[in-house]
Amino acid sequence: DGGITQSPKYLFRKEGQNVTLSCEQNLNHDAMYWYRQDPGQGLRLIYYSQIVNDFQKGDIAEGYSVSREKKESFPLTVTSAQKNPTAFYLCASSMGQGYTEAFFGQGTRLTVV
Amino acid sequence: AQSVTQLDSQVPVFEEAPVELRCNYSSSVSVYLFWYVQYPNQGLQLLLKYLSGSTLVESINGFEAEFNKSQTSFHLRKPSVHISDTAEYFCAVTGTGANNLFFGTGTRLTVIP
């Protein structure tokens, strides 16, 4: 089945550690996105990539980094510079620029203790 | 840029009663509009979308939304809700040709037996 896979579903890390969230898609989509979801705040865009080896900052990129070495993969690293990393992280993909629909993964809940 | 306002953070409604979830948007360009549904600890699923053409769009599970350009609204309605409709609903907007999907803060629909 085609879709987006995020792993792991739950992740616990100690404060000060970097952590990488995985996102893989087999929809042959050009564009991929990372969103952060906090209660009562909707979804906020962290990074997006329209094509392999290229990505752009979203509204809240500070403390995060990404790579796009393969079309299918768009991992997100939450660095120790992110002041409040505990959140629900959602990865999405779409066919491309001016996208008409985004498909979402099941999310990763990151808890930093 | 675009923005979305969901006026109600929580909507409780009795089973089999009608419901309306409100969404207003702002944009200086033509838009695409979406409603997504999210069940607990899961990703977002597309419920319905307006791209062009008929201003009334429908989903397969009985929801409908009407694009009203003069009132910049895209309210979601269902004439008779079911327990399984309990979820969080997000309205989203993107400008045609844009790279970002702007989300509202969400409305939690709770269907009461």
mmCIF file of C-alpha atoms in Angstrom:
data_model
loop_
_atom_site.group_PDB
_atom_site.id
_atom_site.type_symbol
_atom_site.label_atom_id
_atom_site.label_comp_id
_atom_site.label_asym_id
_atom_site.label_seq_id
_atom_site.Cartn_x
_atom_site.Cartn_y
_atom_site.Cartn_z
ATOM 1 C CA ASP A 1 0.000 0.000 0.000
ATOM 2 C CA GLY A 2 1.200 3.501 -0.775
ATOM 3 C CA GLY A 3 1.625 5.907 2.062
ATOM 4 C CA ILE A 4 3.843 7.737 4.495
ATOM 5 C CA THR A 5 5.573 5.964 7.347
ATOM 6 C CA GLN A 6 6.850 7.761 10.386
ATOM 7 C CA SER A 7 8.930 6.029 13.002
ATOM 8 C CA PRO A 8 9.005 5.598 15.865
ATOM 9 C CA LYS A 9 5.494 6.370 17.060
ATOM 10 C CA TYR A 10 6.727 7.317 20.538
ATOM 11 C CA LEU A 11 10.175 8.622 21.397
ATOM 12 C CA PHE A 12 11.722 9.599 24.695
ATOM 13 C CA ARG A 13 14.986 11.502 24.995
ATOM 14 C CA LYS A 14 16.969 13.216 27.678
ATOM 15 C CA GLU A 15 17.328 16.957 27.565
ATOM 16 C CA GLY A 16 20.371 18.055 25.578
ATOM 17 C CA GLN A 17 20.394 15.078 23.217
ATOM 18 C CA ASN A 18 19.799 15.312 19.496
ATOM 19 C CA VAL A 19 17.154 12.982 18.109
ATOM 20 C CA THR A 20 16.190 12.059 14.541
ATOM 21 C CA LEU A 21 12.633 11.325 13.421
ATOM 22 C CA SER A 22 12.178 9.182 10.340
ATOM 23 C CA CYS A 23 9.747 9.839 7.465
ATOM 24 C CA GLU A 24 9.517 7.640 4.376
ATOM 25 C CA GLN A 25 6.999 7.804 1.519
ATOM 26 C CA ASN A 26 6.348 5.509 -1.421
ATOM 27 C CA LEU A 27 3.850 7.778 -3.177
ATOM 28 C CA ASN A 28 6.467 9.129 -5.588
ATOM 29 C CA HIS A 29 5.724 12.620 -4.301
ATOM 30 C CA ASP A 30 8.200 15.396 -4.986
ATOM 31 C CA ALA A 31 7.379 17.524 -1.953
ATOM 32 C CA MET A 32 7.682 16.627 1.716
ATOM 33 C CA TYR A 33 6.930 18.604 4.867
ATOM 34 C CA TRP A 34 7.441 18.512 8.614
ATOM 35 C CA TYR A 35 4.869 20.008 10.956
ATOM 36 C CA ARG A 36 4.823 20.389 14.705
ATOM 37 C CA GLN A 37 1.530 20.096 16.586
ATOM 38 C CA ASP A 38 0.963 21.502 20.057
ATOM 39 C CA PRO A 39 -2.379 21.522 21.893
ATOM 40 C CA GLY A 40 -4.515 24.480 20.870
ATOM 41 C CA GLN A 41 -2.027 25.756 18.287
ATOM 42 C CA GLY A 42 -2.843 23.806 15.157
ATOM 43 C CA LEU A 43 0.006 22.704 12.923
ATOM 44 C CA ARG A 44 3.100 24.796 12.315
ATOM 45 C CA LEU A 45 5.503 24.218 9.449
ATOM 46 C CA ILE A 46 9.095 23.409 10.406
ATOM 47 C CA TYR A 47 10.762 22.594 7.067
ATOM 48 C CA TYR A 48 9.709 21.613 3.582
ATOM 49 C CA SER A 49 11.406 20.203 0.531
ATOM 50 C CA GLN A 50 10.155 20.500 -3.033
ATOM 51 C CA ILE A 51 12.904 18.399 -4.589
ATOM 52 C CA VAL A 52 15.799 16.138 -3.668
ATOM 53 C CA ASN A 53 18.829 17.920 -2.172
ATOM 54 C CA ASP A 54 16.849 21.098 -1.567
ATOM 55 C CA PHE A 55 14.801 22.248 1.409
ATOM 56 C CA GLN A 56 13.444 25.468 2.878
ATOM 57 C CA LYS A 57 12.774 26.739 6.384
ATOM 58 C CA GLY A 58 9.209 27.020 7.527
ATOM 59 C CA ASP A 59 7.799 29.199 10.281
ATOM 60 C CA ILE A 60 9.556 27.516 13.227
ATOM 61 C CA ALA A 61 12.809 26.061 11.881
ATOM 62 C CA GLU A 62 15.058 27.144 14.757
ATOM 63 C CA GLY A 63 16.481 24.146 16.606
ATOM 64 C CA TYR A 64 15.661 21.698 13.808
ATOM 65 C CA SER A 65 17.549 20.344 10.805
ATOM 66 C CA VAL A 66 16.573 18.167 7.833
ATOM 67 C CA SER A 67 18.088 16.405 4.857
ATOM 68 C CA ARG A 68 16.646 15.216 1.547
ATOM 69 C CA GLU A 69 19.156 12.860 -0.012
ATOM 70 C CA LYS A 70 16.499 10.584 -1.486
ATOM 71 C CA LYS A 71 13.065 11.357 -2.886
ATOM 72 C CA GLU A 72 11.437 8.874 -0.506
ATOM 73 C CA SER A 73 13.048 10.083 2.707
ATOM 74 C CA PHE A 74 12.944 13.329 4.711
ATOM 75 C CA PRO A 75 14.353 12.834 8.234
ATOM 76 C CA LEU A 76 14.018 15.544 10.869
ATOM 77 C CA THR A 77 16.626 16.093 13.575
ATOM 78 C CA VAL A 78 15.553 17.835 16.735
ATOM 79 C CA THR A 79 18.699 19.381 18.135
ATOM 80 C CA SER A 80 19.592 20.421 21.650
ATOM 81 C CA ALA A 81 19.093 24.021 20.524
ATOM 82 C CA GLN A 82 15.329 23.506 20.341
ATOM 83 C CA LYS A 83 14.115 24.995 23.606
ATOM 84 C CA ASN A 84 10.817 23.157 23.885
ATOM 85 C CA PRO A 85 11.013 19.969 21.801
ATOM 86 C CA THR A 86 8.246 17.951 23.442
ATOM 87 C CA ALA A 87 5.462 17.805 20.842
ATOM 88 C CA PHE A 88 3.686 15.706 18.236
ATOM 89 C CA TYR A 89 5.527 15.758 14.906
ATOM 90 C CA LEU A 90 3.780 15.113 11.605
ATOM 91 C CA CYS A 91 5.355 14.437 8.237
ATOM 92 C CA ALA A 92 3.432 15.020 5.022
ATOM 93 C CA SER A 93 3.980 14.775 1.307
ATOM 94 C CA SER A 94 2.347 16.107 -1.831
ATOM 95 C CA MET A 95 2.808 15.950 -5.551
ATOM 96 C CA GLY A 96 4.590 19.278 -5.714
ATOM 97 C CA GLN A 97 4.462 23.030 -5.724
ATOM 98 C CA GLY A 98 1.003 24.502 -5.545
ATOM 99 C CA TYR A 99 -0.047 21.227 -4.034
ATOM 100 C CA THR A 100 -3.660 20.329 -4.019
ATOM 101 C CA GLU A 101 -3.567 17.750 -1.258
ATOM 102 C CA ALA A 102 -1.157 16.729 1.473
ATOM 103 C CA PHE A 103 -0.922 13.162 2.761
ATOM 104 C CA PHE A 104 0.125 12.710 6.364
ATOM 105 C CA GLY A 105 1.995 10.071 8.329
ATOM 106 C CA GLN A 106 0.739 8.786 11.678
ATOM 107 C CA GLY A 107 3.005 11.087 13.638
ATOM 108 C CA THR A 108 5.770 10.754 16.212
ATOM 109 C CA ARG A 109 5.211 11.872 19.771
ATOM 110 C CA LEU A 110 8.498 13.122 21.181
ATOM 111 C CA THR A 111 8.896 13.570 24.912
ATOM 112 C CA VAL A 112 12.046 15.125 26.295
ATOM 113 C CA VAL A 113 12.700 14.526 29.970
ATOM 114 C CA ALA B 1 0.287 34.856 2.905
ATOM 115 C CA GLN B 2 -2.838 33.059 3.953
ATOM 116 C CA SER B 3 -4.372 32.429 7.361
ATOM 117 C CA VAL B 4 -7.243 30.456 8.808
ATOM 118 C CA THR B 5 -9.484 31.080 11.801
ATOM 119 C CA GLN B 6 -11.526 28.323 13.366
ATOM 120 C CA LEU B 7 -13.923 30.098 15.654
ATOM 121 C CA ASP B 8 -14.793 27.235 17.973
ATOM 122 C CA SER B 9 -12.170 25.216 19.816
ATOM 123 C CA GLN B 10 -14.713 22.690 21.113
ATOM 124 C CA VAL B 11 -18.144 21.682 19.850
ATOM 125 C CA PRO B 12 -20.229 19.181 21.819
ATOM 126 C CA VAL B 13 -23.294 17.818 20.047
ATOM 127 C CA PHE B 14 -25.761 15.021 20.683
ATOM 128 C CA GLU B 15 -25.795 11.969 18.451
ATOM 129 C CA GLU B 16 -28.010 12.358 15.355
ATOM 130 C CA ALA B 17 -28.096 16.158 15.742
ATOM 131 C CA PRO B 18 -26.749 18.476 13.020
ATOM 132 C CA VAL B 19 -23.393 20.210 13.408
ATOM 133 C CA GLU B 20 -21.522 23.100 11.821
ATOM 134 C CA LEU B 21 -17.812 23.716 12.317
ATOM 135 C CA ARG B 22 -16.835 27.215 11.284
ATOM 136 C CA CYS B 23 -13.803 28.237 9.271
ATOM 137 C CA ASN B 24 -12.852 31.652 7.912
ATOM 138 C CA TYR B 25 -9.777 32.389 5.876
ATOM 139 C CA SER B 26 -7.857 35.380 4.597
ATOM 140 C CA SER B 27 -5.857 35.539 1.392
ATOM 141 C CA SER B 28 -4.916 38.053 -1.251
ATOM 142 C CA VAL B 29 -4.798 35.367 -3.958
ATOM 143 C CA SER B 30 -6.998 32.545 -5.144
ATOM 144 C CA VAL B 31 -7.128 29.658 -2.695
ATOM 145 C CA TYR B 32 -7.556 25.980 -2.263
ATOM 146 C CA LEU B 33 -9.388 24.969 0.913
ATOM 147 C CA PHE B 34 -9.333 21.736 2.885
ATOM 148 C CA TRP B 35 -10.861 20.038 5.884
ATOM 149 C CA TYR B 36 -8.805 17.382 7.634
ATOM 150 C CA VAL B 37 -9.853 15.064 10.462
ATOM 151 C CA GLN B 38 -7.554 13.750 13.172
ATOM 152 C CA TYR B 39 -8.318 10.877 15.537
ATOM 153 C CA PRO B 40 -6.346 10.634 18.813
ATOM 154 C CA ASN B 41 -2.619 10.038 18.374
ATOM 155 C CA GLN B 42 -2.936 9.726 14.619
ATOM 156 C CA GLY B 43 -2.054 11.758 11.574
ATOM 157 C CA LEU B 44 -4.452 13.912 9.596
ATOM 158 C CA GLN B 45 -6.776 12.481 6.978
ATOM 159 C CA LEU B 46 -8.271 14.561 4.209
ATOM 160 C CA LEU B 47 -12.017 14.895 4.632
ATOM 161 C CA LEU B 48 -12.833 17.120 1.660
ATOM 162 C CA LYS B 49 -11.357 19.845 -0.483
ATOM 163 C CA TYR B 50 -12.329 22.800 -2.638
ATOM 164 C CA LEU B 51 -10.109 23.468 -5.627
ATOM 165 C CA SER B 52 -12.440 25.047 -8.173
ATOM 166 C CA GLY B 53 -15.850 24.583 -9.695
ATOM 167 C CA SER B 54 -18.875 23.842 -7.551
ATOM 168 C CA THR B 55 -18.735 25.705 -4.264
ATOM 169 C CA LEU B 56 -20.383 22.818 -2.407
ATOM 170 C CA VAL B 57 -18.128 19.835 -1.786
ATOM 171 C CA GLU B 58 -19.001 16.580 -0.095
ATOM 172 C CA SER B 59 -17.186 13.748 1.642
ATOM 173 C CA ILE B 60 -18.050 10.064 1.480
ATOM 174 C CA ASN B 61 -19.185 9.982 5.125
ATOM 175 C CA GLY B 62 -21.866 12.657 4.938
ATOM 176 C CA PHE B 63 -19.910 15.859 5.633
ATOM 177 C CA GLU B 64 -20.153 18.817 3.298
ATOM 178 C CA ALA B 65 -18.570 22.251 3.103
ATOM 179 C CA GLU B 66 -19.434 25.321 1.094
ATOM 180 C CA PHE B 67 -16.916 27.784 -0.239
ATOM 181 C CA ASN B 68 -18.249 31.308 0.200
ATOM 182 C CA LYS B 69 -15.884 33.788 -1.399
ATOM 183 C CA SER B 70 -17.754 36.908 -0.325
ATOM 184 C CA GLN B 71 -17.702 35.840 3.310
ATOM 185 C CA THR B 72 -14.286 34.143 3.030
ATOM 186 C CA SER B 73 -15.678 31.074 4.732
ATOM 187 C CA PHE B 74 -15.542 27.315 4.313
ATOM 188 C CA HIS B 75 -17.800 25.937 7.039
ATOM 189 C CA LEU B 76 -18.127 22.187 7.547
ATOM 190 C CA ARG B 77 -21.573 20.692 8.122
ATOM 191 C CA LYS B 78 -23.188 17.346 8.750
ATOM 192 C CA PRO B 79 -26.969 16.910 9.100
ATOM 193 C CA SER B 80 -26.761 14.005 11.560
ATOM 194 C CA VAL B 81 -23.616 13.112 13.499
ATOM 195 C CA HIS B 82 -22.525 9.712 14.728
ATOM 196 C CA ILE B 83 -20.404 8.724 17.702
ATOM 197 C CA SER B 84 -17.593 7.823 15.323
ATOM 198 C CA ASP B 85 -17.410 11.463 14.164
ATOM 199 C CA THR B 86 -15.803 12.396 17.472
ATOM 200 C CA ALA B 87 -12.394 13.775 16.477
ATOM 201 C CA GLU B 88 -10.475 16.984 15.905
ATOM 202 C CA TYR B 89 -11.142 18.815 12.662
ATOM 203 C CA PHE B 90 -8.708 21.177 10.981
ATOM 204 C CA CYS B 91 -9.442 23.696 8.279
ATOM 205 C CA ALA B 92 -6.527 24.560 5.973
ATOM 206 C CA VAL B 93 -5.833 26.962 3.126
ATOM 207 C CA THR B 94 -3.155 27.370 0.519
ATOM 208 C CA GLY B 95 -2.716 29.961 -2.196
ATOM 209 C CA THR B 96 -2.652 28.564 -5.706
ATOM 210 C CA GLY B 97 1.002 27.921 -6.526
ATOM 211 C CA ALA B 98 2.074 28.334 -2.897
ATOM 212 C CA ASN B 99 4.435 26.099 -0.939
ATOM 213 C CA ASN B 100 2.693 25.990 2.396
ATOM 214 C CA LEU B 101 -0.584 24.769 3.802
ATOM 215 C CA PHE B 102 -1.841 27.044 6.594
ATOM 216 C CA PHE B 103 -3.861 25.333 9.296
ATOM 217 C CA GLY B 104 -6.398 26.601 11.772
ATOM 218 C CA THR B 105 -6.068 25.756 15.455
ATOM 219 C CA GLY B 106 -8.590 22.953 15.192
ATOM 220 C CA THR B 107 -12.090 22.220 16.500
ATOM 221 C CA ARG B 108 -12.649 19.270 18.769
ATOM 222 C CA LEU B 109 -16.015 17.708 17.941
ATOM 223 C CA THR B 110 -17.454 15.538 20.701
ATOM 224 C CA VAL B 111 -20.573 13.537 19.916
ATOM 225 C CA ILE B 112 -22.605 12.744 23.024
ATOM 226 C CA PRO B 113 -24.650 9.517 23.081
#
